[in-house]
mmCIF file of C-alpha atoms in Angstrom:
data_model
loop_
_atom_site.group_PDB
_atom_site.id
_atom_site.type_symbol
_atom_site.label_atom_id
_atom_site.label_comp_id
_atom_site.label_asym_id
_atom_site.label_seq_id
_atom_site.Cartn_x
_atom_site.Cartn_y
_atom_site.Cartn_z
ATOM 1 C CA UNK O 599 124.152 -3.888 34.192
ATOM 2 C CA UNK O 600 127.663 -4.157 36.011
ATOM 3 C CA UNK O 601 127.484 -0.173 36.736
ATOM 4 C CA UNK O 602 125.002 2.583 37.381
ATOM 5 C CA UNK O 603 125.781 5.785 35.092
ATOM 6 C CA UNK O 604 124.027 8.766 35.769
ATOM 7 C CA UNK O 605 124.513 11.889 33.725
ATOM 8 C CA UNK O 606 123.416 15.389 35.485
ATOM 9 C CA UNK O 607 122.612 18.872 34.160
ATOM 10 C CA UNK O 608 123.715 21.360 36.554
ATOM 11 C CA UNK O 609 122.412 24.114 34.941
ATOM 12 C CA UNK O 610 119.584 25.298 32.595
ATOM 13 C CA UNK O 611 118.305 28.481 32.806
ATOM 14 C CA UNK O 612 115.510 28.206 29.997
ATOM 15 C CA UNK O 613 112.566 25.882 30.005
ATOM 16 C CA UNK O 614 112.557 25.375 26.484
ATOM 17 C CA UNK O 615 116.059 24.648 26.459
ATOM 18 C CA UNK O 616 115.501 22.210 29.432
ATOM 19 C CA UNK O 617 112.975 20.039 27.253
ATOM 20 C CA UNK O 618 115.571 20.044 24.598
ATOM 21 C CA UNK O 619 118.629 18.633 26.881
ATOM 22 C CA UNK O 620 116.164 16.181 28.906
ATOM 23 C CA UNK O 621 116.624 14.362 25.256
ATOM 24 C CA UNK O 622 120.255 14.772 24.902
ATOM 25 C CA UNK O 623 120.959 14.026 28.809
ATOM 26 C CA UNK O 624 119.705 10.444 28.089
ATOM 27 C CA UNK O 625 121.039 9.933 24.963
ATOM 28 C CA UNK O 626 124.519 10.800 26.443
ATOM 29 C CA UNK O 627 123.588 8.917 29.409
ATOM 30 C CA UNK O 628 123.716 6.090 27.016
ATOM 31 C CA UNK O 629 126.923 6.763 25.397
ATOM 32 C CA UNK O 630 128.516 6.773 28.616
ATOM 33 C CA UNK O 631 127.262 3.628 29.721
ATOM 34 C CA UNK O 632 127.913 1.689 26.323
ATOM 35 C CA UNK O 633 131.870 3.162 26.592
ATOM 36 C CA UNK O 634 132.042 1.813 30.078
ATOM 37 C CA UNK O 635 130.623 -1.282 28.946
ATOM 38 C CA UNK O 636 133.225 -1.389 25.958
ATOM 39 C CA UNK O 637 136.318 -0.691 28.556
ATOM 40 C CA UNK O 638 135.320 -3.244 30.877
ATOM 41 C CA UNK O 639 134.226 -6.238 28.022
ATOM 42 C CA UNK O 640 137.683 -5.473 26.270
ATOM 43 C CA UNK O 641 139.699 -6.111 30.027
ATOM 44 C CA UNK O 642 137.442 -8.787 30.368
ATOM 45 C CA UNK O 643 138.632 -10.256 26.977
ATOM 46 C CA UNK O 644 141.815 -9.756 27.780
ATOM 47 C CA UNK O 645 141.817 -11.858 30.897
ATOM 48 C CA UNK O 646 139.631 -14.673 29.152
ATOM 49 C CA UNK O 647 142.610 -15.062 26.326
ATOM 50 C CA UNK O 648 145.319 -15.298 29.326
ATOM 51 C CA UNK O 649 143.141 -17.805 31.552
ATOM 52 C CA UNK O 650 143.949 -19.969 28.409
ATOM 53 C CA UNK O 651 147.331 -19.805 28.710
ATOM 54 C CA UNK O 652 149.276 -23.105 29.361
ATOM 55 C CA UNK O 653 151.376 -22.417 31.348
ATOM 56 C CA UNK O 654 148.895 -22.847 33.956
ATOM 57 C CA UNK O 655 148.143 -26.224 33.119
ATOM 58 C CA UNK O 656 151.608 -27.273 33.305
ATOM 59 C CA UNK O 657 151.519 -24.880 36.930
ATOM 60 C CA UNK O 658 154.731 -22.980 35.135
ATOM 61 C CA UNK O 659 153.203 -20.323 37.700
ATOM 62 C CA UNK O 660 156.717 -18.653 36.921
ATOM 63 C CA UNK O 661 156.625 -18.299 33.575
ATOM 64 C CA UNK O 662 152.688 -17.443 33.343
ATOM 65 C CA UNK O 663 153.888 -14.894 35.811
ATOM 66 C CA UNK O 664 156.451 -13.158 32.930
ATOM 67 C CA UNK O 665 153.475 -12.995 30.653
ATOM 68 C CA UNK O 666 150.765 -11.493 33.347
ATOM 69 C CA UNK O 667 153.533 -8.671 33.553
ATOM 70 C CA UNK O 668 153.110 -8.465 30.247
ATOM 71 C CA UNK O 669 149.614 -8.242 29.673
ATOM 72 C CA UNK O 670 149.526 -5.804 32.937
ATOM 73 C CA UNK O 671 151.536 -3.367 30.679
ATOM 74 C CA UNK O 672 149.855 -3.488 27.707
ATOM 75 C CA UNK O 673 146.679 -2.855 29.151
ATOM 76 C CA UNK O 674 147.992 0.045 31.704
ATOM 77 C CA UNK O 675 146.761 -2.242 34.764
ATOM 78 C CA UNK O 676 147.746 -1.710 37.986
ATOM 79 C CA UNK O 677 147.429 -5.599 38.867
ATOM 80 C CA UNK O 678 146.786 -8.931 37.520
ATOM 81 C CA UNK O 679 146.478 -11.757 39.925
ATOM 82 C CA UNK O 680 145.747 -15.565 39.491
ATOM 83 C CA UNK O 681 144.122 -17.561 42.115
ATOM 84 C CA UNK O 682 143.616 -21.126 42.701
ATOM 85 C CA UNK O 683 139.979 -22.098 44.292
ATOM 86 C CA UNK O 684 140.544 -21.733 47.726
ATOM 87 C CA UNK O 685 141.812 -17.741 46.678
ATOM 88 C CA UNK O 686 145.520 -17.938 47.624
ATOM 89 C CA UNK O 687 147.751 -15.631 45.100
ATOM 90 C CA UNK O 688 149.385 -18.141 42.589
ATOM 91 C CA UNK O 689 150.879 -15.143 40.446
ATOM 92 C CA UNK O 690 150.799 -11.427 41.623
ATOM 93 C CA UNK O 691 151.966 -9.216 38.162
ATOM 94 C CA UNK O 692 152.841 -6.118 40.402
ATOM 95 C CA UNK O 693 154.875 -8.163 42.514
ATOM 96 C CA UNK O 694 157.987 -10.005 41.783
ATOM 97 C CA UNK O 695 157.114 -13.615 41.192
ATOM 98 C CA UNK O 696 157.218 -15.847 44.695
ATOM 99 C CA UNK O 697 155.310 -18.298 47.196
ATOM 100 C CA UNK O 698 151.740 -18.532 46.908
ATOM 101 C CA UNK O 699 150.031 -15.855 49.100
ATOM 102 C CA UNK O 700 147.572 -16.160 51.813
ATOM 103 C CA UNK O 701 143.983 -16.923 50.947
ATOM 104 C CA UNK O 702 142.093 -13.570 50.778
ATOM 105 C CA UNK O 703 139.919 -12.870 53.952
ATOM 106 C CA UNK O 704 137.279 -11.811 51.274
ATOM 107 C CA UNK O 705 135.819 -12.863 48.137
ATOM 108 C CA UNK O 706 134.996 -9.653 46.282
ATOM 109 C CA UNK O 707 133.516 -12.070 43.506
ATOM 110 C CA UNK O 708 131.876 -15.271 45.654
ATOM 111 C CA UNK O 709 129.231 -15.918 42.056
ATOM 112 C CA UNK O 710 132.554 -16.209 39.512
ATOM 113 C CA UNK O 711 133.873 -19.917 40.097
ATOM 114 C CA UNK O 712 130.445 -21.227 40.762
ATOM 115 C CA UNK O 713 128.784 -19.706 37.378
ATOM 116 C CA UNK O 714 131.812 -19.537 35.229
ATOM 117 C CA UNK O 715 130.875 -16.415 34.356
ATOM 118 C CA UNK O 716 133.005 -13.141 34.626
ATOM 119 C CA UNK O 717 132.274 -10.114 37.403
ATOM 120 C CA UNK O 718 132.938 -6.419 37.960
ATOM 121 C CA UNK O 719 133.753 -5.411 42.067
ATOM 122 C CA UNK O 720 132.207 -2.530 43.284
ATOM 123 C CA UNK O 721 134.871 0.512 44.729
ATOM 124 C CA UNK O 722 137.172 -1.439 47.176
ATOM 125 C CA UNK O 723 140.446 -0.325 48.835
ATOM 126 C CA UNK O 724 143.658 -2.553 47.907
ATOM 127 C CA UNK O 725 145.093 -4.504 51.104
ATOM 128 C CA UNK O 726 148.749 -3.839 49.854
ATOM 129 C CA UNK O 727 148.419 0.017 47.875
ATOM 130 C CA UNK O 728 145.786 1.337 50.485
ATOM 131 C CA UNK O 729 143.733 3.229 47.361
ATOM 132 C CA UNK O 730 140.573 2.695 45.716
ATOM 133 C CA UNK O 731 140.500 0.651 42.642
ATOM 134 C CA UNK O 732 137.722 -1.659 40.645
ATOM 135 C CA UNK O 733 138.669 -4.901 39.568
ATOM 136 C CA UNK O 734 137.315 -7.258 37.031
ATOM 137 C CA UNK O 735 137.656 -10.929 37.048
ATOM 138 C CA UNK O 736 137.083 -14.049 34.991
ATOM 139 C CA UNK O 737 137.140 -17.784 36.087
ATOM 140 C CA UNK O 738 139.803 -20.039 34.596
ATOM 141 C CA UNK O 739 137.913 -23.167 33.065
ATOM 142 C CA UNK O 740 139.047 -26.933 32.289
ATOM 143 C CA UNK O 741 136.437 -28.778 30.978
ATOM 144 C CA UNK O 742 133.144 -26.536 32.452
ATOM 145 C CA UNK O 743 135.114 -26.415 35.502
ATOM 146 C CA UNK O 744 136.397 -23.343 37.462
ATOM 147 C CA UNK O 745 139.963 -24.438 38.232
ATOM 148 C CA UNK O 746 141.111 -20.630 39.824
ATOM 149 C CA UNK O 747 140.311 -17.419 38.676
ATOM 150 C CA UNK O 748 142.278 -14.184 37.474
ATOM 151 C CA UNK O 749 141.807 -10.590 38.477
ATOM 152 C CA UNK O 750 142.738 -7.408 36.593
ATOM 153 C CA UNK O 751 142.902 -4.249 39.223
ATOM 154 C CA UNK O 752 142.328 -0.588 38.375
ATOM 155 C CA UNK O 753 142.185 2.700 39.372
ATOM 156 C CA UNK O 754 139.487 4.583 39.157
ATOM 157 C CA UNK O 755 141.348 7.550 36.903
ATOM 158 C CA UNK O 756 140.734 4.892 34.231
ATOM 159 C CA UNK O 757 136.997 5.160 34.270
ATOM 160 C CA UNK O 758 137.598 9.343 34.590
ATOM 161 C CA UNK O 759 139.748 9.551 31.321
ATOM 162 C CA UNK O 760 136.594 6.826 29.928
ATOM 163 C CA UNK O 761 134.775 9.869 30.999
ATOM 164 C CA UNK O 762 137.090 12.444 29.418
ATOM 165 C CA UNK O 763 136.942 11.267 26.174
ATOM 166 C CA UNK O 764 133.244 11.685 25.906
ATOM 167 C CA UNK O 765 133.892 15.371 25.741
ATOM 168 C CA UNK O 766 130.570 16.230 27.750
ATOM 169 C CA UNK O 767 129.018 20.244 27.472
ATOM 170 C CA UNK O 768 129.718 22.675 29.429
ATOM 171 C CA UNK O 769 128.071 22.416 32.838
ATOM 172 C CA UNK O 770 127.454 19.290 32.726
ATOM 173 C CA UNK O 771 128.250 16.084 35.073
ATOM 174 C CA UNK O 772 129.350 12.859 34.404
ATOM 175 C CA UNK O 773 129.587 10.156 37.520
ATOM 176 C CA UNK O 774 130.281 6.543 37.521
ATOM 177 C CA UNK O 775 128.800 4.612 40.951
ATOM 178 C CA UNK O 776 128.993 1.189 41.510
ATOM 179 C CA UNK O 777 126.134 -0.928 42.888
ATOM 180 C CA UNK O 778 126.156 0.079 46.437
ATOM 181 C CA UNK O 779 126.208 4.014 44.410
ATOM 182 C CA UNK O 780 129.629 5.189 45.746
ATOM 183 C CA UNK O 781 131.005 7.687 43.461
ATOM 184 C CA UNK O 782 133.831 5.670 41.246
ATOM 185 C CA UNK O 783 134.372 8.254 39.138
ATOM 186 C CA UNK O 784 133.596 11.692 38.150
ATOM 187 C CA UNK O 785 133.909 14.246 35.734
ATOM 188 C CA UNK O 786 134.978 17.588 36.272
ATOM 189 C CA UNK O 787 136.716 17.713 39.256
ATOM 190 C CA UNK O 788 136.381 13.872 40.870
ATOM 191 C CA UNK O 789 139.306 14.481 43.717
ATOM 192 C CA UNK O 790 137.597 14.032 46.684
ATOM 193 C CA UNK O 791 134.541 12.240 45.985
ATOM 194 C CA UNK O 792 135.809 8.930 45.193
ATOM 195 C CA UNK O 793 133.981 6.650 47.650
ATOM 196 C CA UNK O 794 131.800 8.914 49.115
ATOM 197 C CA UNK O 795 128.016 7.948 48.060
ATOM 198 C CA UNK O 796 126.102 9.882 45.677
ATOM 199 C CA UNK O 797 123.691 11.906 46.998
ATOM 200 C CA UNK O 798 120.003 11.616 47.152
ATOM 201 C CA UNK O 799 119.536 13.448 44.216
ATOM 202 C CA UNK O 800 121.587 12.087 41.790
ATOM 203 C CA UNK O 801 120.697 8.765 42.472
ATOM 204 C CA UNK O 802 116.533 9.744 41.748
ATOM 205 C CA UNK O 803 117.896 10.844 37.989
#
């Protein structure tokens, strides 16, 4: 999977009650996961549906730029951003619309051109806002072939209100790591330890 979810129980005073909530931990361990899944696959659906757009065919980069602002809106984004193949900034949703921007000094998703297939970034800090976000991105195909590829950007309150609406007991902790298991996201109280990695502990659950 794109993320590593693991669900802790701070507290259980009872042993009997522990064997009963080692069940339920995993089962809401699963929950979690398959409503992160759903988040990200719907963002990635998104994107997919706009990478079909024609506008850039017809490299109307002006006009797909009006509807990335668009789709940035409607699905509370912080960014959308089209690249060409050498990962210059065609369109830039949280910018107004302009020259083509520098190549990026580095490719947060080098396997997404060559296997047309879409990613998920691990915690990064945006070169413009400074702040951690997660990004998803999806190639744009012509005939089999990865022509440029769009990004949708995010901050990692999205994945804590993901979090929220899982309504978790009393006492218990929900944290969202990324592959390298820095914290992404955490519920209660996740100021602070966004970035820092897990500890040792949480990632043996």
């Amino acid at each position: 999977p794109s993320w590593l979810l693991a669900v802790a129980v701070i507290y259980l005073p009872y042993a009997r009650e522990r064997d009963v909530l080692a069940s339920t931990t995993v089962q809401t361990a699963e929950l979690l996961m398959q409503a992160v899944d759903r988040e990200l696959a719907t963002h990635i659906a998104v994107l997919q549906t706009l990478a079909t757009s024609s506008r850039i065919d017809d490299r109307d980069f002006a006009r797909f730029h009006e509807r990335a602002v668009q789709v940035m809106r409607q699905a509370s984004a912080d960014n959308i951003v089209l690249f060409d193949p050498q990962l210059r900034g065609l369109v830039n949703a949280a910018r107004p619309f302009g020259p083509a921007m520098p190549a990026q000094p580095q490719d947060r998703f080098p396997n997404v051109m060559p296997t047309g297939k879409p990613g998920v970034s691990d915690l990064f800090v945006g070169q413009v806002s400074k702040t951690a976000q997660v990004a998803v991105a999806v190639p744009v195909l012509r005939d089999d072939a990865a022509i440029g590829r769009l990004e949708m950007v995010f901050a990692p309150k999205r994945f804590v209100a993901v979090l929220d609406q899982q309504r978790l007991l009393t006492g218990w902790t929900a944290v969202i790591l990324d592959r390298k298991g820095v914290v992404v996201a955490r519920v209660p109280s996740s100021d602070g330890l966004v970035g820092q990695p897990a500890s040792d502990a949480l990632l043996s659950e």
